[in-house]
Short mmCIF file of C-alpha atoms in Angstrom, two decimals:
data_model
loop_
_atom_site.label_atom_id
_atom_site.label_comp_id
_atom_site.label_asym_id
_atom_site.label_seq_id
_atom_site.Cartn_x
_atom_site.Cartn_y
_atom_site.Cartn_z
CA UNK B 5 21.48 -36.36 -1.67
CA UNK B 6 20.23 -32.84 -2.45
CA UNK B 7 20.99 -31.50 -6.31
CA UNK B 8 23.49 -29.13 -7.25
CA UNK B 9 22.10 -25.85 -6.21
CA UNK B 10 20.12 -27.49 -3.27
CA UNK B 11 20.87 -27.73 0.39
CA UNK B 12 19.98 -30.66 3.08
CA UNK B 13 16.48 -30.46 4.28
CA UNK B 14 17.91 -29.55 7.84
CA UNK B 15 19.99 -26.46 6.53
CA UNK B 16 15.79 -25.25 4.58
CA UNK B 17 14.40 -25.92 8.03
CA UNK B 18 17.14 -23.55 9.97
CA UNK B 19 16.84 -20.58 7.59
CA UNK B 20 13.16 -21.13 7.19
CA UNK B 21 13.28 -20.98 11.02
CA UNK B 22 15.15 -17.34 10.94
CA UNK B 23 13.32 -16.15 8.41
CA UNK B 24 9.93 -16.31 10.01
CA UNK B 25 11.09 -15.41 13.45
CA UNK B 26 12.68 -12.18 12.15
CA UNK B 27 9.18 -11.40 10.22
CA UNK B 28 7.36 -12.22 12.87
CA UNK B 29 9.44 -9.36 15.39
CA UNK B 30 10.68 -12.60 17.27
CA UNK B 31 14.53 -11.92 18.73
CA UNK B 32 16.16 -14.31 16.77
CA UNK B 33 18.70 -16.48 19.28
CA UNK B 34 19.45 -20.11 19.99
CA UNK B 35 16.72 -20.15 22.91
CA UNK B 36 13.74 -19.26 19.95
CA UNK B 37 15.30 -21.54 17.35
CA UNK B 38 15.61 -24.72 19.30
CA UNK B 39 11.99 -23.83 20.39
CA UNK B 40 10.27 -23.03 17.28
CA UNK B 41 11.95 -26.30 16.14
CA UNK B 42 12.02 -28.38 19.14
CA UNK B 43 15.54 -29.18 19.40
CA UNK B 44 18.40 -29.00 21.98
CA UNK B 45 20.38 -25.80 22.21
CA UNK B 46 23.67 -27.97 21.73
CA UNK B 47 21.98 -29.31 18.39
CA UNK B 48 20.75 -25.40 17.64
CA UNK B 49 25.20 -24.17 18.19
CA UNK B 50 26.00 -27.29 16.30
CA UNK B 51 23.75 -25.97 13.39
CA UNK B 52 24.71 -22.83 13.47
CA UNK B 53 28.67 -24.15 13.12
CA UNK B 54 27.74 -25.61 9.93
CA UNK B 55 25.42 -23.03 8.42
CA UNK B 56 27.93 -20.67 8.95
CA UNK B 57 30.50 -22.71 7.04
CA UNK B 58 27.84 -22.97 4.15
CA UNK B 59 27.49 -19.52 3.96
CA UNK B 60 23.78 -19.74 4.92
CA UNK B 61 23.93 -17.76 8.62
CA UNK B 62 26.28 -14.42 10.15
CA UNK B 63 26.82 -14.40 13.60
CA UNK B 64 28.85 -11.29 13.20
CA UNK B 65 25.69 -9.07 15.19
CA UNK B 66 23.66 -11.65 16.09
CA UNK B 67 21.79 -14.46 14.26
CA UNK B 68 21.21 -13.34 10.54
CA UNK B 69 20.64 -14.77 7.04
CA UNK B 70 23.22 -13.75 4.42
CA UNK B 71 21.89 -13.43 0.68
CA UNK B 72 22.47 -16.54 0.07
CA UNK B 73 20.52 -17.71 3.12
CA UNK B 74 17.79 -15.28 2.82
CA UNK B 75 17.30 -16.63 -0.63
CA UNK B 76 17.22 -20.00 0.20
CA UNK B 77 14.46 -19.12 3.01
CA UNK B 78 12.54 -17.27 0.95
CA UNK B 79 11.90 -20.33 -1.22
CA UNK B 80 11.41 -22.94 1.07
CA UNK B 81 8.75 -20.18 2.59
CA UNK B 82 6.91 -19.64 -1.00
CA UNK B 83 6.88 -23.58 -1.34
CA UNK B 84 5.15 -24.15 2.49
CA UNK B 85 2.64 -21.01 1.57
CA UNK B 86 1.94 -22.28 -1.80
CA UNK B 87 1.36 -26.14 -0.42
CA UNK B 88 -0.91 -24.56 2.42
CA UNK B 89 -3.14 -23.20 0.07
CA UNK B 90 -3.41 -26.03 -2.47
CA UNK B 91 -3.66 -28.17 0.92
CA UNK B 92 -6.35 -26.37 1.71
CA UNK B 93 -7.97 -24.68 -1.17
CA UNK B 94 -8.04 -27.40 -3.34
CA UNK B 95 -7.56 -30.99 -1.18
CA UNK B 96 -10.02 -28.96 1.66
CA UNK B 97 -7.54 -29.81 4.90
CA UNK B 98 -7.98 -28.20 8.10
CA UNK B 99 -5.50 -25.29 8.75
CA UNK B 100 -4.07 -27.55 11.22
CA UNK B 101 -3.32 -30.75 8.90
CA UNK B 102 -1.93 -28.05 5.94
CA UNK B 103 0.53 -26.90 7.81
CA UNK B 104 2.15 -30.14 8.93
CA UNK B 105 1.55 -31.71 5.80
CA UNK B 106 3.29 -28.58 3.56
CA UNK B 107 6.32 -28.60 6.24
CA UNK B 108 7.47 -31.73 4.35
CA UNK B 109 6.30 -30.41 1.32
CA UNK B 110 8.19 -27.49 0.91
CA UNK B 111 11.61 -29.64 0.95
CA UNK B 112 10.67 -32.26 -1.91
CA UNK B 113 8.47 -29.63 -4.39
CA UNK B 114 10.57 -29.02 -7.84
CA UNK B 115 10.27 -25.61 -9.30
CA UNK B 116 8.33 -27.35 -12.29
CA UNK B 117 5.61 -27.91 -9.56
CA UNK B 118 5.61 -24.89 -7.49
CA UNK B 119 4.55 -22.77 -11.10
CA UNK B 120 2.03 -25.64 -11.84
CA UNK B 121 0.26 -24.90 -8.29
CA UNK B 122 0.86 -21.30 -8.45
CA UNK B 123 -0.85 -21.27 -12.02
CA UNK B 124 -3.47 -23.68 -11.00
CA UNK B 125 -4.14 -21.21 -8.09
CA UNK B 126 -4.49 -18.13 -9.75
CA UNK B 127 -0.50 -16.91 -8.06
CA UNK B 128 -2.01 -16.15 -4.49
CA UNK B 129 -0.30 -13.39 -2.39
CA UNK B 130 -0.79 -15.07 1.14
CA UNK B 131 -1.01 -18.34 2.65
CA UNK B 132 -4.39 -19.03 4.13
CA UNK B 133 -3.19 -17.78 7.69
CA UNK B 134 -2.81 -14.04 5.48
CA UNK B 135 1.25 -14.40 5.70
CA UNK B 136 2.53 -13.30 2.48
CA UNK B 137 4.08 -15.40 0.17
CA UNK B 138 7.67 -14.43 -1.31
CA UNK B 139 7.79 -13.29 -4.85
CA UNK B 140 4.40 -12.44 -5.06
CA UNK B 141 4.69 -8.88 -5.35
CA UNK B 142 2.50 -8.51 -1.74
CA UNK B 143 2.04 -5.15 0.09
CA UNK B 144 0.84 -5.78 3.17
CA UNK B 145 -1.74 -2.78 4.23
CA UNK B 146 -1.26 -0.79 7.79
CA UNK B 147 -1.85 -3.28 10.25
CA UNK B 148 -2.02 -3.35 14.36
CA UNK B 149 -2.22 -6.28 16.89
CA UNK B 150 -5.76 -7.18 17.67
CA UNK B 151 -4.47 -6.52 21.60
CA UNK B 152 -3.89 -3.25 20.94
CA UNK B 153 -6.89 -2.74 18.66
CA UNK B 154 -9.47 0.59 20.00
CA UNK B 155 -12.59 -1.87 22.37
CA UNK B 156 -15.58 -0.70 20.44
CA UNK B 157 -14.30 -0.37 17.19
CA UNK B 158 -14.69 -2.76 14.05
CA UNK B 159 -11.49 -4.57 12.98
CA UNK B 160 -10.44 -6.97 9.85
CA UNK B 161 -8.35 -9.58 10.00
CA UNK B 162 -5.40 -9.77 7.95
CA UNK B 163 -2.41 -12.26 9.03
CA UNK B 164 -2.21 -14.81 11.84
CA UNK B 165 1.58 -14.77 12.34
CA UNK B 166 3.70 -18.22 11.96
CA UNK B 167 4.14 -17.63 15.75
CA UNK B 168 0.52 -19.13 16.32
CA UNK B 169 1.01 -21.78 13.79
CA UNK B 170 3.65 -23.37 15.96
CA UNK B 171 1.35 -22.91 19.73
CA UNK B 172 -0.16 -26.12 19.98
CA UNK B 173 -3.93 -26.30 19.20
CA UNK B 174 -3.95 -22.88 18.54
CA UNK B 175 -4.88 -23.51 14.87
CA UNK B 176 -7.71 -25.59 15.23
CA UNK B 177 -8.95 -23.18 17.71
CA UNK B 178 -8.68 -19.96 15.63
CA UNK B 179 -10.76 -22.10 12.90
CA UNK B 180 -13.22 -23.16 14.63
CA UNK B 181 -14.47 -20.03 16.03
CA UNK B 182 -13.61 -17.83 13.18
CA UNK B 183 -10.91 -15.97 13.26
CA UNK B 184 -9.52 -16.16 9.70
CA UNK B 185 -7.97 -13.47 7.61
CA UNK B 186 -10.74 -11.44 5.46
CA UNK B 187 -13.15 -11.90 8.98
CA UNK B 188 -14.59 -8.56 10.52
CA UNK B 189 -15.26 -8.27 14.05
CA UNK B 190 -15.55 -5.90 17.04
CA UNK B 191 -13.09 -5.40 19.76
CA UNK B 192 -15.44 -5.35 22.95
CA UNK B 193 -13.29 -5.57 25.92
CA UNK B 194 -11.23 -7.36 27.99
CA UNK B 195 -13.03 -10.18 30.40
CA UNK B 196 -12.21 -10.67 33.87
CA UNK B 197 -10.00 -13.46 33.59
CA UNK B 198 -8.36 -11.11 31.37
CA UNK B 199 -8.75 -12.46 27.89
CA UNK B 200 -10.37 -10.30 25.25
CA UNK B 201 -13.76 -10.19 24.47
CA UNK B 202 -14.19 -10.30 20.17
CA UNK B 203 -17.57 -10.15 18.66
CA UNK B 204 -18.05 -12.74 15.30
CA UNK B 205 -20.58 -12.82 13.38
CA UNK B 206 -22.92 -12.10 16.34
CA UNK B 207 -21.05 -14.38 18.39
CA UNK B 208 -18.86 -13.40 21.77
CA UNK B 209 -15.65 -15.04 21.58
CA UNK B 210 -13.06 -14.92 24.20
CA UNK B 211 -9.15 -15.07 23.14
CA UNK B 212 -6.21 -15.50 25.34
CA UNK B 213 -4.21 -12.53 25.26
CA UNK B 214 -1.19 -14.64 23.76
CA UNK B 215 -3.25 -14.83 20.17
CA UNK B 216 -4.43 -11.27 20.93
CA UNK B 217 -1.25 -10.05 20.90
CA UNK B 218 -0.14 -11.70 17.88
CA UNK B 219 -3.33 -11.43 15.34
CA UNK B 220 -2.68 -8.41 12.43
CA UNK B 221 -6.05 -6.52 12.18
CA UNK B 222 -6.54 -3.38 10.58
CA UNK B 223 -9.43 -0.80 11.52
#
C-alpha cells in the first residue's frame, strides 16, 4: 500500500503520462494516453473517473493536471530523469535499457535516495535525452525542430523529446549513430525517399522525418 502522502503506482504513471505529453506539444486526450501507455481507451475513461475523484486530473477544458497532480508528476518525472542518468552515467546502460529500467524506478525511490543520487551526481539539469529535470532550476535555451532547421547550416543538439523515447527502437537508433544532446552537426538536405540528410562527425546520416520533426536543435 502506498504511504500517507503517496499515490498508487498507476495514478504516478497517468499524471506522469500528461505531464510529458503536454511538454512535449502532444494534444493531450484518451487516444494519446492509452497510446503512450498501451492501454485500452475503456481502461484510459476508467482512469480518468478515478483520478478525477483523487483530485489528480480536470476535465473541465480538456485533460489537465490540477496542482496537486502537476506536483505529483513533477516528481515521479525528477525521479525517472534522475534514475536515467545514474542508469547511465554511473551503471553505463544503454539509453534504451535506462529508460525501462528508471520507469519502475521512479515509483519505489524514497526522497532520502533521490538527494543521495542527485548529490552523488553533481544535481544534473537534464536527463541524458537533454529533457529537463523538475526542480533543477533549468532554462532551456531557444530551440527549433531539427526538421525545420536552415539545410546548410550547423546545428546542436539539445533535447530528444519523451515522444521518441516511447517509438520503438528509436533509442537505440539515435545512439548508435550519434545523435545525442551536446552533438553538432549540419543540416544537408532532404534525400529522395524523403528523410533528412544530417552530417556527424564526418558521417552522412539519414533520419526519418518522424525523429526530424521531434529533435530540439539550436543554431
Amino acid at each position: 500500500m502506498p504511504a500517507p502522502g503517496e499515490h498508487h503506482p498507476a495514478f504516478e504513471e497517468y499524471c506522469d503520462c500528461i505531464f510529458e505529453l503536454a511538454e512535449d506539444g502532444v494534444e493531450v486526450i484518451q487516444a494519446r494516453i492509452a497510446e503512450r501507455l498501451d492501454v485500452s481507451r475503456p481502461a484510459v475513461s476508467e482512469m480518468m473517473r478515478r483520478l478525477v475523484a483523487e483530485g489528480l486530473v480536470s476535465l473541465e477544458r480538456g485533460i489537465a493536471l490540477t496542482e496537486q497532480g502537476d506536483a505529483l508528476a513533477q516528481r515521479v518525472v525528477r525521479r525517472h530523469r534522475l534514475a536515467e542518468r545514474f542508469l547511465t552515467d554511473i551503471l553505463k546502460l544503454s539509453w534504451a535499457e535506462a529508460h525501462h529500467e528508471a520507469g519502475k524506478w521512479e515509483h519505489v525511490i524514497s526522497e532520502s535516495v533521490e538527494d543521495a543520487m542527485d548529490t552523488l551526481l553533481g544535481s544534473p539539469t537534464t536527463c541524458p535525452h537533454g529533457n529537463p529535470i523538475p526542480g533543477s532550476g533549468y532554462n532551456e535555451p531557444a530551440t527549433v525542430r531539427l526538421a525545420d532547421h536552415v539545410a546548410g547550416d550547423g546545428f546542436s543538439i539539445i533535447r530528444i523529446p519523451e515522444e521518441l523515447e516511447f517509438a520503438p527502437g528509436t533509442l537505440e537508433f539515435l545512439e548508435e549513430v550519434g545523435l545525442l544532446p551536446g552533438q553538432s552537426g549540419r543540416l544537408i538536405g532532404v534525400s529522395g525517399d524523403g528523410n533528412l540528410l544530417v552530417e556527424l562527425d564526418g558521417r552522412t546520416v539519414e533520419v526519418d522525418p518522424f525523429i526530424g520533426e521531434r529533435i530540439l536543435v539550436t543554431a
